[in-house]
């Protein structure tokens, strides 16, 4: 049974409070590289971000929007470099769309990950070589030196990219819990 709920147009006024939930799959969304084959017409991450911002911008008190490109993680675990790359590009487009729709003087953007992965692009290829090498097919499973059921997380630090008010609070190396404290501080929600 496939669960599909139409990506409806939602009208909001300045004074209305609207709760919106849209489900497009019974489990995870499609990988970006497979999305065009989805008969239900699943929206892109950028389209969902655009709709969310259109709705949330109606609130005069401001907004908080968290977007996760979770299929990047799934593709890494499955050794699917094509999908990891294309879902990363989709996330980049979603961030770009959000930045176009908001005022950078009023909007703090934070882009990070909760962990790294060991699936990486290696080898000393010539410039202009296909980035995925022989794995250009979307569902090519990249082999591992030590094959296991699911690729593992890496242990190195992950980058925090930030832009906008209070973005200067991100510098050097931080523990992950620090991000939540900056979000709370930047939003004006203080501890009692």
mmCIF file of C-alpha atoms in Angstrom:
data_model
loop_
_atom_site.group_PDB
_atom_site.id
_atom_site.type_symbol
_atom_site.label_atom_id
_atom_site.label_comp_id
_atom_site.label_asym_id
_atom_site.label_seq_id
_atom_site.Cartn_x
_atom_site.Cartn_y
_atom_site.Cartn_z
ATOM 1 C CA UNK A 1 0.000 0.000 0.000
ATOM 2 C CA UNK A 2 1.543 3.274 -1.071
ATOM 3 C CA UNK A 3 0.575 6.328 0.934
ATOM 4 C CA UNK A 4 0.332 9.491 -1.098
ATOM 5 C CA UNK A 5 -1.161 12.760 0.088
ATOM 6 C CA UNK A 6 -1.373 15.553 -2.440
ATOM 7 C CA UNK A 7 0.994 18.479 -2.039
ATOM 8 C CA UNK A 8 -1.848 20.881 -1.414
ATOM 9 C CA UNK A 9 -1.884 24.617 -1.798
ATOM 10 C CA UNK A 10 -2.369 26.119 1.653
ATOM 11 C CA UNK A 11 -3.686 29.643 2.045
ATOM 12 C CA UNK A 12 -2.847 31.553 5.222
ATOM 13 C CA UNK A 13 -3.695 35.022 6.387
ATOM 14 C CA UNK A 14 -1.645 37.135 8.757
ATOM 15 C CA UNK A 15 -3.860 36.135 11.699
ATOM 16 C CA UNK A 16 -4.431 32.463 10.922
ATOM 17 C CA UNK A 17 -2.706 29.562 12.640
ATOM 18 C CA UNK A 18 -2.332 26.595 10.347
ATOM 19 C CA UNK A 19 -1.058 23.123 11.103
ATOM 20 C CA UNK A 20 0.084 21.282 8.023
ATOM 21 C CA UNK A 21 1.254 17.712 7.653
ATOM 22 C CA UNK A 22 1.978 16.157 4.294
ATOM 23 C CA UNK A 23 2.943 12.506 3.936
ATOM 24 C CA UNK A 24 4.230 11.277 0.615
ATOM 25 C CA UNK A 25 5.489 7.802 1.444
ATOM 26 C CA UNK A 26 4.652 5.104 3.996
ATOM 27 C CA UNK A 27 8.288 5.293 5.116
ATOM 28 C CA UNK A 28 11.171 7.335 3.664
ATOM 29 C CA UNK A 29 10.995 9.731 0.732
ATOM 30 C CA UNK A 30 12.564 8.639 -2.545
ATOM 31 C CA UNK A 31 16.222 9.330 -3.205
ATOM 32 C CA UNK A 32 16.461 12.505 -5.270
ATOM 33 C CA UNK A 33 17.784 10.469 -8.203
ATOM 34 C CA UNK A 34 14.644 8.298 -8.122
ATOM 35 C CA UNK A 35 12.117 11.047 -7.382
ATOM 36 C CA UNK A 36 11.195 11.722 -11.016
ATOM 37 C CA UNK A 37 10.078 8.099 -11.383
ATOM 38 C CA UNK A 38 7.660 8.425 -8.445
ATOM 39 C CA UNK A 39 4.124 8.136 -9.828
ATOM 40 C CA UNK A 40 2.753 10.114 -6.878
ATOM 41 C CA UNK A 41 4.692 13.218 -7.892
ATOM 42 C CA UNK A 42 6.765 13.538 -4.745
ATOM 43 C CA UNK A 43 8.005 17.129 -4.304
ATOM 44 C CA UNK A 44 11.682 17.977 -4.077
ATOM 45 C CA UNK A 45 13.292 19.096 -0.839
ATOM 46 C CA UNK A 46 13.448 22.628 -2.310
ATOM 47 C CA UNK A 47 9.718 22.610 -3.072
ATOM 48 C CA UNK A 48 8.894 21.480 0.461
ATOM 49 C CA UNK A 49 11.177 24.157 1.941
ATOM 50 C CA UNK A 50 9.557 26.797 -0.255
ATOM 51 C CA UNK A 51 6.050 25.802 0.859
ATOM 52 C CA UNK A 52 7.079 25.661 4.524
ATOM 53 C CA UNK A 53 8.594 29.145 4.388
ATOM 54 C CA UNK A 54 5.547 30.540 2.558
ATOM 55 C CA UNK A 55 3.367 29.275 5.394
ATOM 56 C CA UNK A 56 5.672 30.106 8.300
ATOM 57 C CA UNK A 57 6.455 33.643 7.091
ATOM 58 C CA UNK A 58 2.843 34.610 7.813
ATOM 59 C CA UNK A 59 3.592 34.553 11.560
ATOM 60 C CA UNK A 60 4.658 38.035 12.654
ATOM 61 C CA UNK A 61 6.678 36.516 15.528
ATOM 62 C CA UNK A 62 9.120 34.850 13.148
ATOM 63 C CA UNK A 63 9.762 31.230 12.346
ATOM 64 C CA UNK A 64 11.897 28.221 13.048
ATOM 65 C CA UNK A 65 12.363 25.646 10.309
ATOM 66 C CA UNK A 66 14.551 22.574 10.544
ATOM 67 C CA UNK A 67 15.173 20.636 7.352
ATOM 68 C CA UNK A 68 16.918 17.285 7.259
ATOM 69 C CA UNK A 69 18.401 15.718 4.154
ATOM 70 C CA UNK A 70 18.115 12.314 5.790
ATOM 71 C CA UNK A 71 18.422 10.297 2.614
ATOM 72 C CA UNK A 72 22.065 11.394 2.352
ATOM 73 C CA UNK A 73 22.711 9.285 5.450
ATOM 74 C CA UNK A 74 20.750 6.336 4.056
ATOM 75 C CA UNK A 75 22.671 6.411 0.782
ATOM 76 C CA UNK A 76 25.976 6.392 2.655
ATOM 77 C CA UNK A 77 24.907 3.446 4.802
ATOM 78 C CA UNK A 78 23.905 1.533 1.666
ATOM 79 C CA UNK A 79 27.132 2.350 -0.221
ATOM 80 C CA UNK A 80 25.210 4.276 -2.892
ATOM 81 C CA UNK A 81 27.547 7.152 -3.741
ATOM 82 C CA UNK A 82 25.357 8.366 -6.642
ATOM 83 C CA UNK A 83 22.405 8.884 -4.323
ATOM 84 C CA UNK A 84 24.544 10.378 -1.537
ATOM 85 C CA UNK A 85 25.913 12.927 -4.006
ATOM 86 C CA UNK A 86 22.561 13.804 -5.612
ATOM 87 C CA UNK A 87 20.751 14.095 -2.278
ATOM 88 C CA UNK A 88 23.539 16.401 -1.067
ATOM 89 C CA UNK A 89 22.990 18.554 -4.159
ATOM 90 C CA UNK A 90 19.235 18.567 -3.398
ATOM 91 C CA UNK A 91 19.981 19.767 0.138
ATOM 92 C CA UNK A 92 22.224 22.500 -1.254
ATOM 93 C CA UNK A 93 19.385 23.648 -3.538
ATOM 94 C CA UNK A 94 16.957 23.662 -0.598
ATOM 95 C CA UNK A 95 19.304 25.870 1.435
ATOM 96 C CA UNK A 96 19.744 28.200 -1.557
ATOM 97 C CA UNK A 97 15.943 28.440 -1.969
ATOM 98 C CA UNK A 98 15.526 29.254 1.737
ATOM 99 C CA UNK A 99 18.217 31.928 1.543
ATOM 100 C CA UNK A 100 16.473 33.549 -1.443
ATOM 101 C CA UNK A 101 13.151 33.639 0.390
ATOM 102 C CA UNK A 102 14.416 35.175 3.631
ATOM 103 C CA UNK A 103 16.309 38.248 4.796
ATOM 104 C CA UNK A 104 19.881 37.366 5.778
ATOM 105 C CA UNK A 105 19.894 40.266 8.240
ATOM 106 C CA UNK A 106 17.048 38.557 10.144
ATOM 107 C CA UNK A 107 17.630 34.867 9.468
ATOM 108 C CA UNK A 108 20.227 32.592 11.020
ATOM 109 C CA UNK A 109 21.112 29.665 8.762
ATOM 110 C CA UNK A 110 22.959 26.689 10.187
ATOM 111 C CA UNK A 111 23.960 23.755 7.998
ATOM 112 C CA UNK A 112 25.714 20.796 9.574
ATOM 113 C CA UNK A 113 25.571 17.044 10.047
ATOM 114 C CA UNK A 114 25.272 14.909 13.133
ATOM 115 C CA UNK A 115 28.145 12.664 12.005
ATOM 116 C CA UNK A 116 30.380 11.842 9.064
ATOM 117 C CA UNK A 117 30.616 8.658 7.008
ATOM 118 C CA UNK A 118 33.461 6.481 5.832
ATOM 119 C CA UNK A 119 32.167 6.256 2.237
ATOM 120 C CA UNK A 120 34.467 8.670 0.466
ATOM 121 C CA UNK A 121 35.745 9.575 -2.962
ATOM 122 C CA UNK A 122 39.293 8.360 -3.334
ATOM 123 C CA UNK A 123 41.897 7.504 -5.921
ATOM 124 C CA UNK A 124 44.087 9.823 -7.953
ATOM 125 C CA UNK A 125 41.853 10.314 -10.990
ATOM 126 C CA UNK A 126 42.703 12.623 -13.851
ATOM 127 C CA UNK A 127 40.942 15.998 -13.933
ATOM 128 C CA UNK A 128 37.636 15.682 -15.797
ATOM 129 C CA UNK A 129 37.150 12.030 -14.844
ATOM 130 C CA UNK A 130 33.632 11.021 -13.749
ATOM 131 C CA UNK A 131 33.423 11.680 -10.011
ATOM 132 C CA UNK A 132 31.732 8.344 -9.358
ATOM 133 C CA UNK A 133 34.122 6.373 -11.527
ATOM 134 C CA UNK A 134 32.575 3.132 -12.712
ATOM 135 C CA UNK A 135 29.667 3.675 -10.338
ATOM 136 C CA UNK A 136 27.751 6.159 -12.487
ATOM 137 C CA UNK A 137 24.599 3.993 -12.308
ATOM 138 C CA UNK A 138 22.226 5.260 -9.623
ATOM 139 C CA UNK A 139 21.957 1.960 -7.778
ATOM 140 C CA UNK A 140 25.588 0.857 -8.109
ATOM 141 C CA UNK A 141 26.669 -0.438 -4.714
ATOM 142 C CA UNK A 142 30.240 0.703 -4.105
ATOM 143 C CA UNK A 143 32.320 -2.162 -2.749
ATOM 144 C CA UNK A 144 34.015 -1.886 0.616
ATOM 145 C CA UNK A 145 37.346 -3.281 1.739
ATOM 146 C CA UNK A 146 35.574 -4.894 4.686
ATOM 147 C CA UNK A 147 32.033 -5.690 3.540
ATOM 148 C CA UNK A 148 29.349 -5.373 6.202
ATOM 149 C CA UNK A 149 25.556 -5.032 6.068
ATOM 150 C CA UNK A 150 25.616 -1.254 6.496
ATOM 151 C CA UNK A 151 28.407 1.261 6.064
ATOM 152 C CA UNK A 152 29.458 2.871 9.333
ATOM 153 C CA UNK A 153 29.797 6.402 10.651
ATOM 154 C CA UNK A 154 33.122 8.178 10.598
ATOM 155 C CA UNK A 155 34.737 9.704 13.640
ATOM 156 C CA UNK A 156 36.081 13.032 12.423
ATOM 157 C CA UNK A 157 34.617 16.437 13.228
ATOM 158 C CA UNK A 158 31.834 17.723 10.973
ATOM 159 C CA UNK A 159 31.672 21.262 9.678
ATOM 160 C CA UNK A 160 29.152 23.840 10.846
ATOM 161 C CA UNK A 161 28.301 26.423 8.188
ATOM 162 C CA UNK A 162 26.446 29.473 9.472
ATOM 163 C CA UNK A 163 25.214 32.750 8.002
ATOM 164 C CA UNK A 164 23.169 35.586 9.448
ATOM 165 C CA UNK A 165 22.638 37.037 12.922
ATOM 166 C CA UNK A 166 24.751 35.360 15.600
ATOM 167 C CA UNK A 167 26.587 33.231 13.011
ATOM 168 C CA UNK A 168 29.813 34.595 14.527
ATOM 169 C CA UNK A 169 29.146 32.313 17.501
ATOM 170 C CA UNK A 170 30.209 29.374 15.325
ATOM 171 C CA UNK A 171 33.987 29.309 15.082
ATOM 172 C CA UNK A 172 36.607 26.693 15.713
ATOM 173 C CA UNK A 173 35.492 23.347 17.153
ATOM 174 C CA UNK A 174 32.227 22.915 19.086
ATOM 175 C CA UNK A 175 30.388 20.008 20.676
ATOM 176 C CA UNK A 176 27.078 19.311 18.939
ATOM 177 C CA UNK A 177 24.954 20.409 21.892
ATOM 178 C CA UNK A 178 26.435 23.893 21.487
ATOM 179 C CA UNK A 179 24.354 24.353 18.309
ATOM 180 C CA UNK A 180 21.072 24.147 20.257
ATOM 181 C CA UNK A 181 22.312 26.781 22.719
ATOM 182 C CA UNK A 182 23.175 29.173 19.869
ATOM 183 C CA UNK A 183 19.760 28.610 18.247
ATOM 184 C CA UNK A 184 18.030 29.345 21.543
ATOM 185 C CA UNK A 185 20.154 32.435 22.203
ATOM 186 C CA UNK A 186 19.742 33.780 18.648
ATOM 187 C CA UNK A 187 15.969 33.306 18.777
ATOM 188 C CA UNK A 188 15.645 35.269 21.999
ATOM 189 C CA UNK A 189 14.338 32.283 23.958
ATOM 190 C CA UNK A 190 16.267 32.521 27.192
ATOM 191 C CA UNK A 191 16.589 30.219 30.179
ATOM 192 C CA UNK A 192 14.639 31.165 33.310
#
